[in-house]
Short mmCIF file of C-alpha atoms in Angstrom, two decimals:
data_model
loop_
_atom_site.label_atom_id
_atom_site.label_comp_id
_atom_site.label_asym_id
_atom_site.label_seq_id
_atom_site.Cartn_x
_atom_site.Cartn_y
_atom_site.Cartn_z
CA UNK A 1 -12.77 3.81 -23.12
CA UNK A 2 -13.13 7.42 -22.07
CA UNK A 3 -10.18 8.49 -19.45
CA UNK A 4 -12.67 9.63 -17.36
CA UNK A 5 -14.35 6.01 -16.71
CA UNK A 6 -10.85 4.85 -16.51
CA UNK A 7 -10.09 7.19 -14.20
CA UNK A 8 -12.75 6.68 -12.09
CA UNK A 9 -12.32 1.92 -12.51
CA UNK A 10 -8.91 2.70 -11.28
CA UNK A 11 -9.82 5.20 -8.48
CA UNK A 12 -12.63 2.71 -7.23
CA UNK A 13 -10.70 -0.60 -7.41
CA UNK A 14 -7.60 1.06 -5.68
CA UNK A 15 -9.93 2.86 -3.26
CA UNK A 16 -11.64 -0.88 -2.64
CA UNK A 17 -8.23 -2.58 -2.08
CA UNK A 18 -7.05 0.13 0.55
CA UNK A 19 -10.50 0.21 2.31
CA UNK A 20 -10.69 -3.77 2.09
CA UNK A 21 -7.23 -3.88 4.04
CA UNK A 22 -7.76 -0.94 6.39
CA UNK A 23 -11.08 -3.39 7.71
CA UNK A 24 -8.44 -6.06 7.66
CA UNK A 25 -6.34 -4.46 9.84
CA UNK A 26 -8.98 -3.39 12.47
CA UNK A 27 -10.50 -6.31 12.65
CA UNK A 28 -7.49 -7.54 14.46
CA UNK A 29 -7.06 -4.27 16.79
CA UNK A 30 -8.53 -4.88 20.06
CA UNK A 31 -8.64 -1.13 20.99
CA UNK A 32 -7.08 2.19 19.85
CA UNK A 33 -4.46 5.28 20.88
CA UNK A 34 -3.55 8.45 19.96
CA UNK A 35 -0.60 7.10 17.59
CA UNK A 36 -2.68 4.32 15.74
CA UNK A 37 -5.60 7.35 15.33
CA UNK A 38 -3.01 9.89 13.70
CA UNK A 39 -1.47 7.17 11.09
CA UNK A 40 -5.12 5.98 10.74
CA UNK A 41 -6.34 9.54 9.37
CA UNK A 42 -3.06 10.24 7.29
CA UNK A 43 -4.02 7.00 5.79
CA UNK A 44 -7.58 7.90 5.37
CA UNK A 45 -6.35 11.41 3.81
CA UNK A 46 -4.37 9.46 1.11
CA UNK A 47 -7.56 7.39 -0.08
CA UNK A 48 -9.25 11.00 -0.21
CA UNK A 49 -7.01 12.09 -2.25
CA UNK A 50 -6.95 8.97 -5.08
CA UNK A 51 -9.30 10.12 -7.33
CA UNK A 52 -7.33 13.61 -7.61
CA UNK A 53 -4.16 12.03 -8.46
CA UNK A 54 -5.83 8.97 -10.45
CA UNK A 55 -7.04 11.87 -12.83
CA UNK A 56 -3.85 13.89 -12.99
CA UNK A 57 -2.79 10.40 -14.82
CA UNK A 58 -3.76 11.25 -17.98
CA UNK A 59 -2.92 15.09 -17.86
CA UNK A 60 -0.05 15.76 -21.27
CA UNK A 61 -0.75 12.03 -23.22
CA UNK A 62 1.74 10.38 -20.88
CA UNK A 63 5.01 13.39 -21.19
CA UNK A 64 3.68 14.77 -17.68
CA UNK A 65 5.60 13.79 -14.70
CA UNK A 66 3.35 15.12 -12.34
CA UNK A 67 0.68 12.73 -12.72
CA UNK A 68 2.89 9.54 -12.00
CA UNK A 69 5.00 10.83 -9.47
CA UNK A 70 1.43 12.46 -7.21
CA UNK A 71 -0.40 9.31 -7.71
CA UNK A 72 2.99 6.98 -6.84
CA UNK A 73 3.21 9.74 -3.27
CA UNK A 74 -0.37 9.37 -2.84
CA UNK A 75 0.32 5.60 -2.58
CA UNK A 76 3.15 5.29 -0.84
CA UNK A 77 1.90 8.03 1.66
CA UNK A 78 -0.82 5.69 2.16
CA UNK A 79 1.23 2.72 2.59
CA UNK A 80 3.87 4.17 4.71
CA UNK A 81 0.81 5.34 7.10
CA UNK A 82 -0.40 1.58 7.07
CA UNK A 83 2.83 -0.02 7.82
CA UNK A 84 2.96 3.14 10.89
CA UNK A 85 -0.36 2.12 11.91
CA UNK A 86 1.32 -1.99 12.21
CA UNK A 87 4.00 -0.86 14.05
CA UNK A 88 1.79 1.45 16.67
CA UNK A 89 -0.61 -1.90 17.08
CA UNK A 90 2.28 -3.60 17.74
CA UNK A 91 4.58 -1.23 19.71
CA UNK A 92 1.30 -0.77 22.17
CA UNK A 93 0.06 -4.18 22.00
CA UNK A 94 -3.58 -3.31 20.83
CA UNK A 95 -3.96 -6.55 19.05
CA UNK A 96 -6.74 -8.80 20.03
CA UNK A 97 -6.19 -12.08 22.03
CA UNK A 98 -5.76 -14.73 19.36
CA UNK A 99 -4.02 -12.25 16.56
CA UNK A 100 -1.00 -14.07 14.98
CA UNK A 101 2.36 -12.77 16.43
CA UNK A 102 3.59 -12.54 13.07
CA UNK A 103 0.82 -10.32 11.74
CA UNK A 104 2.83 -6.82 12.30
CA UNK A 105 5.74 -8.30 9.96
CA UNK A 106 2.95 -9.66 7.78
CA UNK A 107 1.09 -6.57 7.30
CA UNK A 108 4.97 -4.60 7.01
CA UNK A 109 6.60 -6.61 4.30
CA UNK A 110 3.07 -7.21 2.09
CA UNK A 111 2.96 -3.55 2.07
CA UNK A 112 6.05 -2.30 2.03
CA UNK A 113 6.35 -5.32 -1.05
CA UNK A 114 3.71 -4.17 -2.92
CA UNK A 115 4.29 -0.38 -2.60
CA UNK A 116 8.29 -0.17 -3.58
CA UNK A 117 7.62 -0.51 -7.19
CA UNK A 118 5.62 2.97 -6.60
CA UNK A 119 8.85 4.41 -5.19
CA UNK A 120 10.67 2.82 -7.71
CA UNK A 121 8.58 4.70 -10.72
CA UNK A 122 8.88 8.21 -9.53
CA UNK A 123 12.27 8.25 -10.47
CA UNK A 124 11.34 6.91 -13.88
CA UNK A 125 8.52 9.56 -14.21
CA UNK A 126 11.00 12.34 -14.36
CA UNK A 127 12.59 10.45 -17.18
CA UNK A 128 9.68 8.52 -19.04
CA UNK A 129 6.40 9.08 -17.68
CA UNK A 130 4.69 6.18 -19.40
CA UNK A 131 7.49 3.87 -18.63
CA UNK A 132 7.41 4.70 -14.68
CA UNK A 133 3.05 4.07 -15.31
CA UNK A 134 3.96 0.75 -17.19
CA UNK A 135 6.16 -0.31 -14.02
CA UNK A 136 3.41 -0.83 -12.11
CA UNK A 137 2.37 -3.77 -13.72
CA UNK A 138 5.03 -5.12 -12.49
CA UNK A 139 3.55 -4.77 -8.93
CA UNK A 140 2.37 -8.27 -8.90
CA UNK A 141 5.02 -9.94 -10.17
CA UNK A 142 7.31 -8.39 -7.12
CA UNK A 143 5.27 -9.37 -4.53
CA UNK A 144 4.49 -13.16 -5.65
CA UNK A 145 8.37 -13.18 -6.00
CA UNK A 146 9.29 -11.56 -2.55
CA UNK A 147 6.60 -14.13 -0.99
CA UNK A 148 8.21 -16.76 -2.05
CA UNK A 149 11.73 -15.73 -1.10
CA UNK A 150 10.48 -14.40 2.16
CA UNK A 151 8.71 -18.65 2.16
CA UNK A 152 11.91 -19.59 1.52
CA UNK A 153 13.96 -17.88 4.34
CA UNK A 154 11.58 -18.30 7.05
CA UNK A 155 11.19 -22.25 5.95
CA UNK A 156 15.01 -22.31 6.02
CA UNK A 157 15.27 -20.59 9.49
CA UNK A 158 12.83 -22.58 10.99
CA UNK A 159 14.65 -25.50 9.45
CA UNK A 160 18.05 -24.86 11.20
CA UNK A 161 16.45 -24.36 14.48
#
C-alpha cells in the first residue's frame, strides 16, 4: 500500500475517533464558558493538524525522529486539551441534569490511559524511531489492562465501604 493512502487511513480513522469523542463529550455539556471554549479549540487545532504529522510518519524509512515524536505531541496535545476540557465541565458544573458524577474521572483516566503510551514513545523516537511507532500497538493492550485494575480498585473500595 502506497504511504500516502496509509497516511491518509490513519489520518481519517484517528481524526474519526477524536471527532467521535469530542460529540461524546458535548453531548453531556449542558452549556459552555470561556475555559471549556479555549481547551475546545486547542483540541480542535490538534485534529487540524493530524494529517501533517500522520505524513511526517514516513519521512527517512523509519531513522527520523521527527515524525514520531510531532505525531505522539499532536496527540497528546489533543488529549491533554480533552482531559482540560473534563475538568472545566466539571470545575463549572456545565454538565447536563442526569450526566453520571463519575463521567469527569471517566473521560480523565480513558484518556489520559490511552494517550501515555504516546508520551511514553517520544522518548523512544530519539533512540529507535520504529520501535517508539511499534509502541503504539501497545495502546490497547494498556488501556484494557488499566480498566480492569481501575474495575478492580473501585469494586474493592466500594466493597470496604
Amino acid at each position: 500500500m502506497p504511504t500516502s493512502y496509509l497516511s491518509f487511513a490513519i489520518s481519517f480513522t484517528v481524526i474519526a475517533i477524536f471527532w467521535y469523542q469530542h460529540h461524546r463529550l458535548f453531548d453531556r455539556i449542558a452549556h459552555v464558558n470561556t475555559q471549556l471554549t479555549i481547551w475546545n479549540l486547542v483540541s480542535l487545532f490538534a485534529i487540524v493538524v493530524i494529517p501533517f504529522s500522520t505524513k511526517l510518519l514516513s519521512v527517512g524509512d523509519g531513522e527520523n525522529s521527527l515524525g514520531p515524536v510531532l505525531y505522539a505531541s499532536t496527540l497528546l496535545l489533543w488529549g491533554a486539551a480533552f482531559v482540560l476540557m473534563a475538568l472545566a465541565a466539571r470545575r463549572s458544573n456545565l454538565w447536563r441534569d442526569g450526566t453520571a458524577g463519575n463521567t469527569s474521572g471517566d473521560i480523565i483516566f480513558g484518556t489520559a490511559t490511552a494517550l501515555s503510551m504516546f508520551a511514553v514513545s517520544i522518548p523512544i523516537a530519539f533512540v529507535n524511531p520504529s520501535l517508539a511507532m511499534l509502541s503504539w500497538l501497545l495502546i490497547p493492550v494498556v488501556s484494557a489492562l488499566s480498566d480492569r485494575i481501575r474495575s478492580r480498585v473501585s469494586l474493592h473500595q466500594h466493597d470496604s465501604h
